[in-house]
Short mmCIF file of C-alpha atoms in Angstrom, two decimals:
data_model
loop_
_atom_site.label_atom_id
_atom_site.label_comp_id
_atom_site.label_asym_id
_atom_site.label_seq_id
_atom_site.Cartn_x
_atom_site.Cartn_y
_atom_site.Cartn_z
CA UNK A 926 63.46 184.63 186.05
CA UNK A 927 65.11 181.96 188.16
CA UNK A 928 62.36 182.28 190.73
CA UNK A 929 59.72 181.71 187.99
CA UNK A 930 61.49 178.62 186.69
CA UNK A 931 61.89 177.30 190.21
CA UNK A 932 58.17 177.83 190.88
CA UNK A 933 57.22 176.05 187.64
CA UNK A 934 59.44 173.11 188.58
CA UNK A 935 57.87 172.97 192.04
CA UNK A 936 54.32 172.99 190.69
CA UNK A 937 55.27 170.47 187.97
CA UNK A 938 56.54 168.01 190.60
CA UNK A 939 53.37 168.39 192.67
CA UNK A 940 51.14 167.53 189.71
CA UNK A 941 52.52 164.00 189.57
CA UNK A 942 50.92 161.29 191.67
CA UNK A 943 53.03 158.19 192.44
CA UNK A 944 50.82 156.11 190.14
CA UNK A 945 51.30 158.48 187.19
CA UNK A 946 54.91 157.47 186.69
CA UNK A 947 53.91 153.80 186.73
CA UNK A 948 51.19 154.45 184.15
CA UNK A 949 53.66 156.27 181.88
CA UNK A 950 56.13 153.41 182.19
CA UNK A 951 53.35 150.86 181.49
CA UNK A 952 52.27 152.78 178.38
CA UNK A 953 55.85 152.93 177.11
CA UNK A 954 56.38 149.18 177.63
CA UNK A 955 53.08 148.33 175.91
CA UNK A 956 53.91 150.64 173.02
CA UNK A 957 57.23 148.91 172.39
CA UNK A 958 55.72 145.42 172.74
CA UNK A 959 52.84 146.19 170.36
CA UNK A 960 55.26 147.15 167.62
CA UNK A 961 55.02 143.57 166.30
CA UNK A 962 51.26 143.82 165.64
CA UNK A 963 50.96 147.58 165.05
CA UNK A 964 54.01 148.90 163.25
CA UNK A 965 53.55 152.58 164.18
CA UNK A 966 52.56 151.99 167.80
CA UNK A 967 56.02 152.75 169.33
CA UNK A 968 56.31 156.13 167.58
CA UNK A 969 52.73 157.09 168.43
CA UNK A 970 53.29 156.10 172.06
CA UNK A 971 56.30 158.40 172.32
CA UNK A 972 54.31 161.28 170.79
CA UNK A 973 51.33 160.77 173.12
CA UNK A 974 53.49 160.55 176.24
CA UNK A 975 55.40 163.63 175.16
CA UNK A 976 52.10 165.48 174.71
CA UNK A 977 50.96 164.40 178.21
CA UNK A 978 54.19 165.74 179.71
CA UNK A 979 53.80 169.03 177.81
CA UNK A 980 50.19 169.41 179.05
CA UNK A 981 51.30 168.88 182.64
CA UNK A 982 54.13 171.35 182.13
CA UNK A 983 51.59 173.86 180.80
CA UNK A 984 49.45 173.25 183.88
CA UNK A 985 52.49 174.00 186.10
CA UNK A 986 53.09 177.25 184.21
CA UNK A 987 49.42 178.21 184.65
CA UNK A 988 49.61 177.52 188.40
CA UNK A 989 52.69 179.69 188.62
CA UNK A 990 50.81 182.44 186.80
CA UNK A 991 47.93 181.94 189.30
CA UNK A 992 45.48 180.83 186.57
CA UNK A 993 43.86 177.92 188.42
CA UNK A 994 41.03 177.18 185.90
CA UNK A 995 43.49 176.83 183.00
CA UNK A 996 45.78 174.68 185.14
CA UNK A 997 42.92 172.32 186.03
CA UNK A 998 41.83 172.11 182.38
CA UNK A 999 45.32 171.26 181.15
CA UNK A 1000 45.85 168.70 183.90
CA UNK A 1001 42.46 167.09 183.22
CA UNK A 1002 43.21 166.93 179.51
CA UNK A 1003 46.54 165.19 180.21
CA UNK A 1004 44.88 162.61 182.47
CA UNK A 1005 42.07 162.04 179.94
CA UNK A 1006 44.54 161.59 177.07
CA UNK A 1007 46.73 159.19 179.03
CA UNK A 1008 43.70 157.11 180.01
CA UNK A 1009 42.39 156.95 176.44
CA UNK A 1010 45.78 155.87 175.14
CA UNK A 1011 46.15 153.18 177.79
CA UNK A 1012 42.67 151.86 176.89
CA UNK A 1013 43.74 151.65 173.26
CA UNK A 1014 46.93 149.83 174.17
CA UNK A 1015 45.19 147.40 176.50
CA UNK A 1016 42.60 146.63 173.80
CA UNK A 1017 45.29 145.88 171.23
CA UNK A 1018 47.21 143.78 173.76
CA UNK A 1019 44.15 141.64 174.46
CA UNK A 1020 42.68 141.33 170.96
CA UNK A 1021 45.86 141.18 168.86
CA UNK A 1022 48.37 139.76 171.30
CA UNK A 1023 46.76 137.54 173.93
CA UNK A 1024 43.67 136.09 172.19
CA UNK A 1025 45.50 134.98 169.00
CA UNK A 1026 47.95 133.05 171.19
CA UNK A 1027 44.92 131.27 172.67
CA UNK A 1028 43.69 130.55 169.11
CA UNK A 1029 40.74 132.89 169.59
CA UNK A 1030 40.07 135.30 166.72
CA UNK A 1031 37.15 137.61 167.51
CA UNK A 1032 35.87 139.93 164.76
CA UNK A 1033 37.67 143.25 164.44
CA UNK A 1034 34.45 145.19 164.80
CA UNK A 1035 33.97 143.67 168.30
CA UNK A 1036 37.40 144.99 169.26
CA UNK A 1037 36.50 148.47 168.02
CA UNK A 1038 33.13 148.48 169.79
CA UNK A 1039 34.56 147.42 173.15
CA UNK A 1040 37.33 150.00 172.91
CA UNK A 1041 34.74 152.64 172.01
CA UNK A 1042 32.59 151.72 175.02
CA UNK A 1043 35.70 151.91 177.22
CA UNK A 1044 36.43 155.39 175.78
CA UNK A 1045 32.90 156.54 176.62
CA UNK A 1046 33.08 155.05 180.12
CA UNK A 1047 36.42 156.73 180.82
CA UNK A 1048 35.09 160.04 179.50
CA UNK A 1049 31.98 159.86 181.70
CA UNK A 1050 34.12 158.98 184.72
CA UNK A 1051 36.31 162.03 184.15
CA UNK A 1052 33.21 164.24 183.76
CA UNK A 1053 31.80 162.83 186.99
CA UNK A 1054 35.08 163.54 188.80
CA UNK A 1055 34.95 167.08 187.46
CA UNK A 1056 31.62 167.58 189.22
CA UNK A 1057 29.20 167.16 186.32
CA UNK A 1058 25.77 165.69 187.19
CA UNK A 1059 25.53 162.72 184.84
CA UNK A 1060 21.90 162.00 185.74
CA UNK A 1061 20.79 165.48 184.69
CA UNK A 1062 22.91 165.26 181.56
CA UNK A 1063 21.27 161.99 180.50
CA UNK A 1064 17.76 163.27 181.24
CA UNK A 1065 18.37 166.51 179.40
CA UNK A 1066 19.68 164.80 176.29
CA UNK A 1067 17.10 162.00 176.05
CA UNK A 1068 14.98 163.81 173.47
CA UNK A 1069 18.05 164.84 171.51
CA UNK A 1070 19.26 161.22 171.55
CA UNK A 1071 15.94 159.99 170.16
CA UNK A 1072 16.04 162.56 167.35
CA UNK A 1073 19.63 161.65 166.46
CA UNK A 1074 18.82 157.92 166.55
CA UNK A 1075 15.86 158.43 164.19
CA UNK A 1076 18.00 160.46 161.80
CA UNK A 1077 20.78 157.86 161.86
CA UNK A 1078 18.62 154.75 161.61
CA UNK A 1079 20.30 153.63 158.36
CA UNK A 1080 23.74 154.09 159.89
CA UNK A 1081 22.71 152.25 163.05
CA UNK A 1082 21.23 149.49 160.91
CA UNK A 1083 24.52 149.11 159.07
CA UNK A 1084 26.47 149.04 162.34
CA UNK A 1085 24.21 146.39 163.88
CA UNK A 1086 24.28 144.39 160.66
CA UNK A 1087 28.09 144.50 160.63
CA UNK A 1088 28.17 143.23 164.22
CA UNK A 1089 25.70 140.45 163.39
CA UNK A 1090 27.63 139.38 160.28
CA UNK A 1091 30.79 138.80 162.28
CA UNK A 1092 29.33 137.54 165.54
CA UNK A 1093 27.40 134.74 163.83
CA UNK A 1094 30.48 133.90 161.70
CA UNK A 1095 28.50 134.07 158.47
CA UNK A 1096 31.20 136.21 156.87
CA UNK A 1097 34.97 136.21 157.28
CA UNK A 1098 37.82 138.35 156.04
CA UNK A 1099 39.11 136.60 152.92
CA UNK A 1100 35.74 135.16 151.88
CA UNK A 1101 34.81 135.51 148.21
CA UNK A 1102 31.31 136.66 147.30
CA UNK A 1103 29.23 136.67 144.15
CA UNK A 1104 26.63 139.43 143.99
CA UNK A 1105 24.93 141.66 141.45
CA UNK A 1106 26.16 145.20 140.87
CA UNK A 1107 24.03 148.24 140.02
CA UNK A 1108 23.61 147.08 136.42
CA UNK A 1109 22.54 143.58 137.45
CA UNK A 1110 25.83 141.96 136.37
CA UNK A 1111 27.17 139.26 138.66
CA UNK A 1112 30.63 140.08 139.97
CA UNK A 1113 32.98 138.24 142.32
CA UNK A 1114 35.19 139.77 144.97
CA UNK A 1115 37.10 139.19 148.19
CA UNK A 1116 36.03 140.58 151.56
CA UNK A 1117 38.95 142.71 152.76
CA UNK A 1118 37.31 144.74 155.57
CA UNK A 1119 34.11 144.82 157.61
CA UNK A 1120 33.71 148.39 158.85
CA UNK A 1121 31.03 150.10 160.93
CA UNK A 1122 28.80 151.01 158.02
CA UNK A 1123 29.99 148.92 155.09
CA UNK A 1124 31.89 145.86 153.96
CA UNK A 1125 34.78 146.44 151.55
CA UNK A 1126 34.99 143.91 148.69
CA UNK A 1127 37.86 143.89 146.18
CA UNK A 1128 36.77 142.49 142.83
CA UNK A 1129 38.83 140.32 140.48
CA UNK A 1130 39.32 143.42 138.32
CA UNK A 1131 40.93 145.20 141.29
CA UNK A 1132 38.01 147.55 141.98
CA UNK A 1133 36.86 148.23 145.54
CA UNK A 1134 33.14 147.91 146.31
CA UNK A 1135 31.73 149.42 149.51
CA UNK A 1136 28.56 147.47 150.27
CA UNK A 1137 26.28 148.64 153.13
CA UNK A 1138 26.14 145.97 155.81
CA UNK A 1139 22.34 146.09 155.91
CA UNK A 1140 22.27 145.22 152.20
CA UNK A 1141 24.32 142.10 152.86
CA UNK A 1142 21.92 141.10 155.62
CA UNK A 1143 18.80 141.67 153.51
CA UNK A 1144 19.97 140.46 150.10
CA UNK A 1145 21.04 137.10 148.69
CA UNK A 1146 24.80 136.67 148.71
CA UNK A 1147 26.62 133.60 147.39
CA UNK A 1148 29.88 132.57 149.08
CA UNK A 1149 32.18 131.04 146.47
CA UNK A 1150 35.59 130.83 148.17
CA UNK A 1151 37.80 131.71 151.10
CA UNK A 1152 37.65 130.41 154.69
CA UNK A 1153 33.89 129.75 154.52
CA UNK A 1154 34.09 127.83 151.21
CA UNK A 1155 37.62 126.38 150.89
CA UNK A 1156 36.71 124.25 147.84
CA UNK A 1157 34.20 125.16 145.16
CA UNK A 1158 33.03 122.68 142.56
CA UNK A 1159 33.50 123.76 138.94
CA UNK A 1160 32.43 122.01 135.74
CA UNK A 1161 33.67 122.29 132.16
CA UNK A 1162 32.29 120.56 129.07
CA UNK A 1163 33.98 119.15 125.99
CA UNK A 1164 32.86 117.04 123.05
CA UNK A 1165 34.44 114.04 121.34
CA UNK A 1166 33.60 111.83 118.42
CA UNK A 1167 31.58 108.74 119.22
CA UNK A 1168 34.30 106.61 117.58
CA UNK A 1169 36.53 107.21 120.60
CA UNK A 1170 35.77 104.75 123.39
CA UNK A 1171 34.28 106.73 126.28
CA UNK A 1172 35.79 104.55 129.00
CA UNK A 1173 39.29 105.27 127.67
CA UNK A 1174 38.61 109.01 127.49
CA UNK A 1175 37.30 109.11 131.06
CA UNK A 1176 40.17 107.01 132.44
CA UNK A 1177 42.89 109.02 130.69
CA UNK A 1178 41.45 112.46 131.46
CA UNK A 1179 40.98 111.62 135.15
CA UNK A 1180 44.50 110.16 135.38
CA UNK A 1181 46.15 113.19 133.81
CA UNK A 1182 44.24 115.70 135.93
CA UNK A 1183 44.97 113.81 139.15
CA UNK A 1184 48.68 113.59 138.36
CA UNK A 1185 48.99 117.23 137.28
CA UNK A 1186 49.98 119.86 139.82
CA UNK A 1187 48.08 123.11 140.27
CA UNK A 1188 47.71 125.21 143.40
CA UNK A 1189 44.20 126.14 142.27
CA UNK A 1190 42.86 122.56 141.90
CA UNK A 1191 41.94 120.51 144.97
CA UNK A 1192 43.36 117.04 145.51
CA UNK A 1193 40.27 116.04 147.47
CA UNK A 1194 37.79 115.62 145.92
CA UNK A 1195 39.77 114.44 142.91
CA UNK A 1196 38.73 115.62 139.42
CA UNK A 1197 36.04 113.47 137.84
CA UNK A 1198 35.08 113.00 134.18
CA UNK A 1199 31.59 111.79 133.20
CA UNK A 1200 29.41 111.46 130.12
CA UNK A 1201 26.89 114.30 130.08
CA UNK A 1202 25.10 113.62 126.79
CA UNK A 1203 25.02 111.41 123.68
CA UNK A 1204 23.56 113.21 120.65
CA UNK A 1205 24.24 113.77 116.95
CA UNK A 1206 27.02 111.22 116.77
CA UNK A 1207 29.15 112.86 119.42
CA UNK A 1208 29.69 112.42 123.15
CA UNK A 1209 29.54 115.35 125.56
CA UNK A 1210 31.78 115.00 128.62
CA UNK A 1211 31.69 116.96 131.87
CA UNK A 1212 34.81 117.40 134.02
CA UNK A 1213 34.13 118.37 137.63
CA UNK A 1214 36.96 119.57 139.86
CA UNK A 1215 37.42 121.44 143.12
CA UNK A 1216 38.61 125.06 142.82
CA UNK A 1217 40.70 126.23 145.77
CA UNK A 1218 41.74 129.64 144.41
CA UNK A 1219 38.64 131.79 143.79
CA UNK A 1220 40.80 134.50 142.19
CA UNK A 1221 41.29 132.53 138.98
CA UNK A 1222 38.19 130.51 138.01
CA UNK A 1223 38.48 131.24 134.29
CA UNK A 1224 42.23 130.63 134.25
CA UNK A 1225 41.84 127.31 136.04
CA UNK A 1226 39.05 126.24 133.66
CA UNK A 1227 41.44 127.03 130.82
CA UNK A 1228 44.19 124.97 132.50
CA UNK A 1229 41.86 121.95 132.70
CA UNK A 1230 40.82 122.37 129.05
CA UNK A 1231 44.48 122.51 128.01
CA UNK A 1232 45.10 119.16 129.71
CA UNK A 1233 42.06 117.63 127.99
CA UNK A 1234 43.19 118.90 124.59
CA UNK A 1235 46.76 117.65 125.21
CA UNK A 1236 45.41 114.19 126.10
CA UNK A 1237 43.53 114.01 122.79
CA UNK A 1238 46.58 115.12 120.81
CA UNK A 1239 48.90 112.63 122.53
CA UNK A 1240 46.46 109.76 122.01
CA UNK A 1241 45.58 110.71 118.43
CA UNK A 1242 41.89 111.10 119.26
CA UNK A 1243 39.60 113.62 117.62
CA UNK A 1244 37.51 116.18 119.45
CA UNK A 1245 34.05 116.85 118.04
CA UNK A 1246 33.38 119.52 115.43
CA UNK A 1247 36.51 118.78 113.32
CA UNK A 1248 38.12 121.43 111.16
CA UNK A 1249 36.53 121.76 107.70
CA UNK A 1250 38.69 122.32 104.64
CA UNK A 1251 37.99 122.69 100.88
CA UNK A 1252 38.76 118.99 100.40
CA UNK A 1253 36.28 117.90 103.05
CA UNK A 1254 36.63 117.06 106.71
CA UNK A 1255 40.15 117.07 108.12
CA UNK A 1256 41.01 115.56 111.45
CA UNK A 1257 43.14 117.32 114.00
CA UNK A 1258 46.81 116.94 113.14
CA UNK A 1259 48.04 113.38 113.63
CA UNK A 1260 51.66 113.52 114.66
CA UNK A 1261 52.29 110.01 113.27
CA UNK A 1262 51.33 110.73 109.65
CA UNK A 1263 54.03 110.08 107.10
CA UNK A 1264 53.05 112.91 104.77
CA UNK A 1265 54.73 115.82 106.52
CA UNK A 1266 56.09 119.06 105.22
CA UNK A 1267 59.72 118.63 104.12
CA UNK A 1268 61.02 121.29 106.53
CA UNK A 1269 59.35 119.63 109.51
CA UNK A 1270 60.61 116.19 108.54
CA UNK A 1271 64.12 117.58 108.11
CA UNK A 1272 63.97 119.13 111.57
CA UNK A 1273 62.96 115.77 113.03
CA UNK A 1274 65.86 114.02 111.29
CA UNK A 1275 68.27 116.62 112.64
CA UNK A 1276 66.81 116.20 116.12
CA UNK A 1277 67.52 112.45 115.97
CA UNK A 1278 71.01 113.05 114.56
CA UNK A 1279 71.86 115.14 117.66
CA UNK A 1280 71.00 112.26 120.02
CA UNK A 1281 73.99 110.03 120.91
CA UNK A 1282 71.82 106.92 121.01
CA UNK A 1283 70.95 107.23 117.31
CA UNK A 1284 74.47 107.96 116.04
CA UNK A 1285 74.99 104.36 114.82
CA UNK A 1286 71.90 104.55 112.57
CA UNK A 1287 72.04 105.27 108.87
CA UNK A 1288 70.37 108.32 107.33
CA UNK A 1289 67.61 106.13 105.97
CA UNK A 1290 66.93 104.59 109.37
CA UNK A 1291 66.82 108.03 111.02
CA UNK A 1292 64.41 109.23 108.32
CA UNK A 1293 62.15 106.26 109.01
CA UNK A 1294 62.22 106.98 112.76
CA UNK A 1295 61.55 110.68 112.11
CA UNK A 1296 58.30 109.76 110.38
CA UNK A 1297 57.31 107.67 113.41
CA UNK A 1298 57.93 110.34 116.05
CA UNK A 1299 54.81 111.43 117.90
CA UNK A 1300 54.31 115.02 119.05
CA UNK A 1301 53.41 115.00 122.74
CA UNK A 1302 52.25 118.34 124.21
CA UNK A 1303 52.17 118.86 127.98
CA UNK A 1304 50.53 121.57 130.07
CA UNK A 1305 52.27 123.37 132.99
CA UNK A 1306 52.20 121.06 135.99
CA UNK A 1307 51.55 117.99 133.85
CA UNK A 1308 53.32 114.73 134.71
CA UNK A 1309 55.41 113.45 131.78
CA UNK A 1310 56.78 110.28 133.40
CA UNK A 1311 56.40 108.86 136.90
CA UNK A 1312 59.23 107.21 138.80
CA UNK A 1313 58.76 103.43 139.06
CA UNK A 1314 56.33 103.12 136.13
CA UNK A 1315 57.14 100.64 133.37
CA UNK A 1316 58.50 102.46 130.33
CA UNK A 1317 58.75 101.61 126.64
CA UNK A 1318 59.49 104.99 125.06
CA UNK A 1319 61.83 107.95 125.22
CA UNK A 1320 61.11 111.67 125.02
CA UNK A 1321 63.10 114.36 123.23
CA UNK A 1322 62.31 117.81 124.60
CA UNK A 1323 61.46 120.12 121.69
CA UNK A 1324 60.12 123.18 123.52
CA UNK A 1325 59.76 124.21 127.14
CA UNK A 1326 61.39 122.97 130.33
CA UNK A 1327 60.70 120.25 132.88
CA UNK A 1328 61.86 119.35 136.39
CA UNK A 1329 63.40 115.97 137.20
CA UNK A 1330 62.40 114.66 140.64
CA UNK A 1331 63.81 111.70 142.53
CA UNK A 1332 61.77 110.08 145.30
CA UNK A 1333 63.66 108.22 148.01
CA UNK A 1334 62.16 107.02 151.29
CA UNK A 1335 59.04 109.09 150.77
CA UNK A 1336 60.98 112.32 150.19
CA UNK A 1337 61.13 114.14 146.84
CA UNK A 1338 64.37 115.77 145.71
CA UNK A 1339 64.84 118.01 142.68
CA UNK A 1340 67.67 116.61 140.58
CA UNK A 1341 67.77 118.94 137.60
CA UNK A 1342 65.86 120.89 135.00
CA UNK A 1343 65.88 119.84 131.36
CA UNK A 1344 65.15 121.89 128.28
CA UNK A 1345 65.14 121.67 124.48
CA UNK A 1346 67.41 118.94 123.14
CA UNK A 1347 67.43 116.82 126.30
CA UNK A 1348 66.54 113.13 126.01
CA UNK A 1349 64.62 111.31 128.73
CA UNK A 1350 63.99 107.60 128.99
CA UNK A 1351 66.62 105.94 126.73
CA UNK A 1352 66.92 103.03 129.16
CA UNK A 1353 63.16 102.52 129.22
CA UNK A 1354 63.01 102.49 125.40
CA UNK A 1355 65.83 99.95 125.02
CA UNK A 1356 65.24 97.67 128.02
CA UNK A 1357 61.72 98.42 129.31
CA UNK A 1358 63.18 99.25 132.75
CA UNK A 1359 60.99 101.26 135.16
CA UNK A 1360 61.46 105.01 135.14
CA UNK A 1361 64.26 106.06 137.48
CA UNK A 1362 62.85 109.54 138.17
CA UNK A 1363 59.73 111.62 137.64
CA UNK A 1364 59.47 114.41 135.08
CA UNK A 1365 56.98 117.27 135.43
CA UNK A 1366 56.45 120.14 132.98
CA UNK A 1367 57.38 123.56 134.36
CA UNK A 1368 55.55 125.37 131.58
CA UNK A 1369 54.00 124.64 128.18
CA UNK A 1370 56.17 121.85 126.79
CA UNK A 1371 56.30 119.84 123.56
CA UNK A 1372 58.23 116.58 123.19
CA UNK A 1373 58.88 114.02 120.50
CA UNK A 1374 58.07 110.50 121.68
CA UNK A 1375 59.58 107.32 120.21
CA UNK A 1376 58.09 103.98 121.25
CA UNK A 1377 59.47 100.43 121.28
CA UNK A 1378 57.25 99.38 118.38
CA UNK A 1379 58.76 102.14 116.24
CA UNK A 1380 62.29 100.84 116.97
CA UNK A 1381 61.53 97.13 116.69
CA UNK A 1382 62.03 96.71 112.93
CA UNK A 1383 65.45 98.40 112.96
CA UNK A 1384 66.86 96.09 115.64
CA UNK A 1385 65.35 93.03 113.96
CA UNK A 1386 67.04 93.93 110.66
CA UNK A 1387 70.36 94.92 112.29
CA UNK A 1388 70.81 92.92 115.54
CA UNK A 1389 74.44 94.08 115.80
CA UNK A 1390 73.14 97.54 116.80
CA UNK A 1391 72.04 96.13 120.15
CA UNK A 1392 75.64 95.84 121.35
CA UNK A 1393 76.46 99.40 120.28
CA UNK A 1394 73.39 100.73 122.06
CA UNK A 1395 74.27 98.73 125.18
CA UNK A 1396 77.75 100.26 125.33
CA UNK A 1397 76.37 103.79 124.91
CA UNK A 1398 73.84 103.26 127.68
CA UNK A 1399 76.43 101.64 129.96
CA UNK A 1400 78.83 104.54 129.48
CA UNK A 1401 76.11 107.06 130.26
CA UNK A 1402 74.98 105.17 133.37
CA UNK A 1403 78.50 104.97 134.74
CA UNK A 1404 79.12 108.65 134.00
CA UNK A 1405 76.05 109.54 136.02
CA UNK A 1406 77.16 107.32 138.89
CA UNK A 1407 80.63 108.86 138.75
CA UNK A 1408 79.14 112.32 139.05
CA UNK A 1409 77.14 111.24 142.06
CA UNK A 1410 80.08 109.51 143.75
CA UNK A 1411 82.71 112.01 142.52
CA UNK A 1412 84.94 109.13 141.41
CA UNK A 1413 85.91 107.96 137.87
CA UNK A 1414 84.38 104.76 136.55
CA UNK A 1415 86.68 101.82 135.75
CA UNK A 1416 86.79 100.15 132.33
CA UNK A 1417 85.89 96.66 133.69
CA UNK A 1418 82.80 98.16 135.32
CA UNK A 1419 81.76 99.64 131.98
CA UNK A 1420 82.16 96.30 130.21
CA UNK A 1421 80.16 94.48 132.88
CA UNK A 1422 77.44 97.11 132.79
CA UNK A 1423 77.33 96.92 128.99
CA UNK A 1424 76.95 93.15 129.04
CA UNK A 1425 74.07 93.35 131.50
CA UNK A 1426 72.28 96.01 129.47
CA UNK A 1427 72.84 94.07 126.23
CA UNK A 1428 71.14 91.04 127.75
CA UNK A 1429 68.13 93.14 128.77
CA UNK A 1430 67.90 94.75 125.29
CA UNK A 1431 67.91 91.36 123.57
CA UNK A 1432 65.26 90.03 125.96
CA UNK A 1433 63.06 93.13 125.63
CA UNK A 1434 63.12 93.13 121.81
CA UNK A 1435 63.22 89.34 121.38
CA UNK A 1436 66.56 89.37 119.57
CA UNK A 1437 68.59 86.17 119.47
#
């Protein structure tokens, strides 16, 4: 038994050429390095190298048993397997490691074709070394090759079409297509793979379509998004009464859409609003914007329509086709009407009672202000106030949340998030000072807005309120500064701040 093991070990050592150990080491190093681009490459490399060693060990056992044909077959299989695996590793190293570092991104199908040709070349080389006459083999299989090529003409057409699609860069992974399905319905989907025979497209509904490459080459395909079409123009329509000045509608809609934030709407080109038609006493508007996310065209159209509708509500304008009631034509709800339901008016009065600024007012004065509050809806991403803009109103958050941003030296910093009950812009309402921060809606948000004109009559009838308001604002300002500086505010500083604010309130409202 010991003699047999010794003979196997002797034959096993003779099967190794000096270069074989270097090739094994090279394969192991490449397998470990390729783990970053091919997650399972290290484990597969270990398995392949282990199989090569086992084949050579089997060849040594066959030589010991004096079975030379089996030994040659096992040794040849080991060499063939090691060569094929090294070709695969070298291909991945070049196409997924080296070329991307050089900012070269060839199509995946080119990588697969070149590796396949290398496989065939290595296989033919091994057959030639084994003594096979390749010339006779090619001549003998010419007729068979022609028959197979004729039978596989559709498959070959798909393969060549797939190569052409990627080599001429007419299609990229991540592109979005619009094409007709078997029932003639137009569907949209993202290109996720370009294989030998087909292109895989994942639809918006999550389905996977396998489209023959030749069909893509022969048919009409519309590219609507992705690397080939980064921005796609979309258009939505809306109607407004002719009594609303068109120039104001266009200016306000464009301003709101440009200031709003959405990852699916392009900044360049900026959204545009235009008059599309004037008929039957109404104006038809068209809003054109650039869509950057082809996955959500309908959702982004809805987002734009929400902003348009919110603009009309905030401005008190009426969209066309007003709601009909039994008493005739009723306009969309005007948030400034005095005739409100008692429960809603009571909620507004309570909302004002909870605000420190309005504590000095009487119940009658708060009731009067409650009737003047305007409901201001905002859409997710919509800009409520912009830092540095002149202000003459305050907002009371009724529903939803918003982010407060401070811009300093060109950098934006998130200060806080505000929710229901928070008040924004007291200083702007009382003094007309520019906004000290920006406020952007994080989701659907509704605010009450109170403007200077709504507050004017109260201060004119009770000028002594100005001093009380000034002290409240001064105290709040100094509390905020103390929080920032982590130091308590002094009483003289509060009095000085109050005097300065009082002077600005009197100037802003024209109070002696």
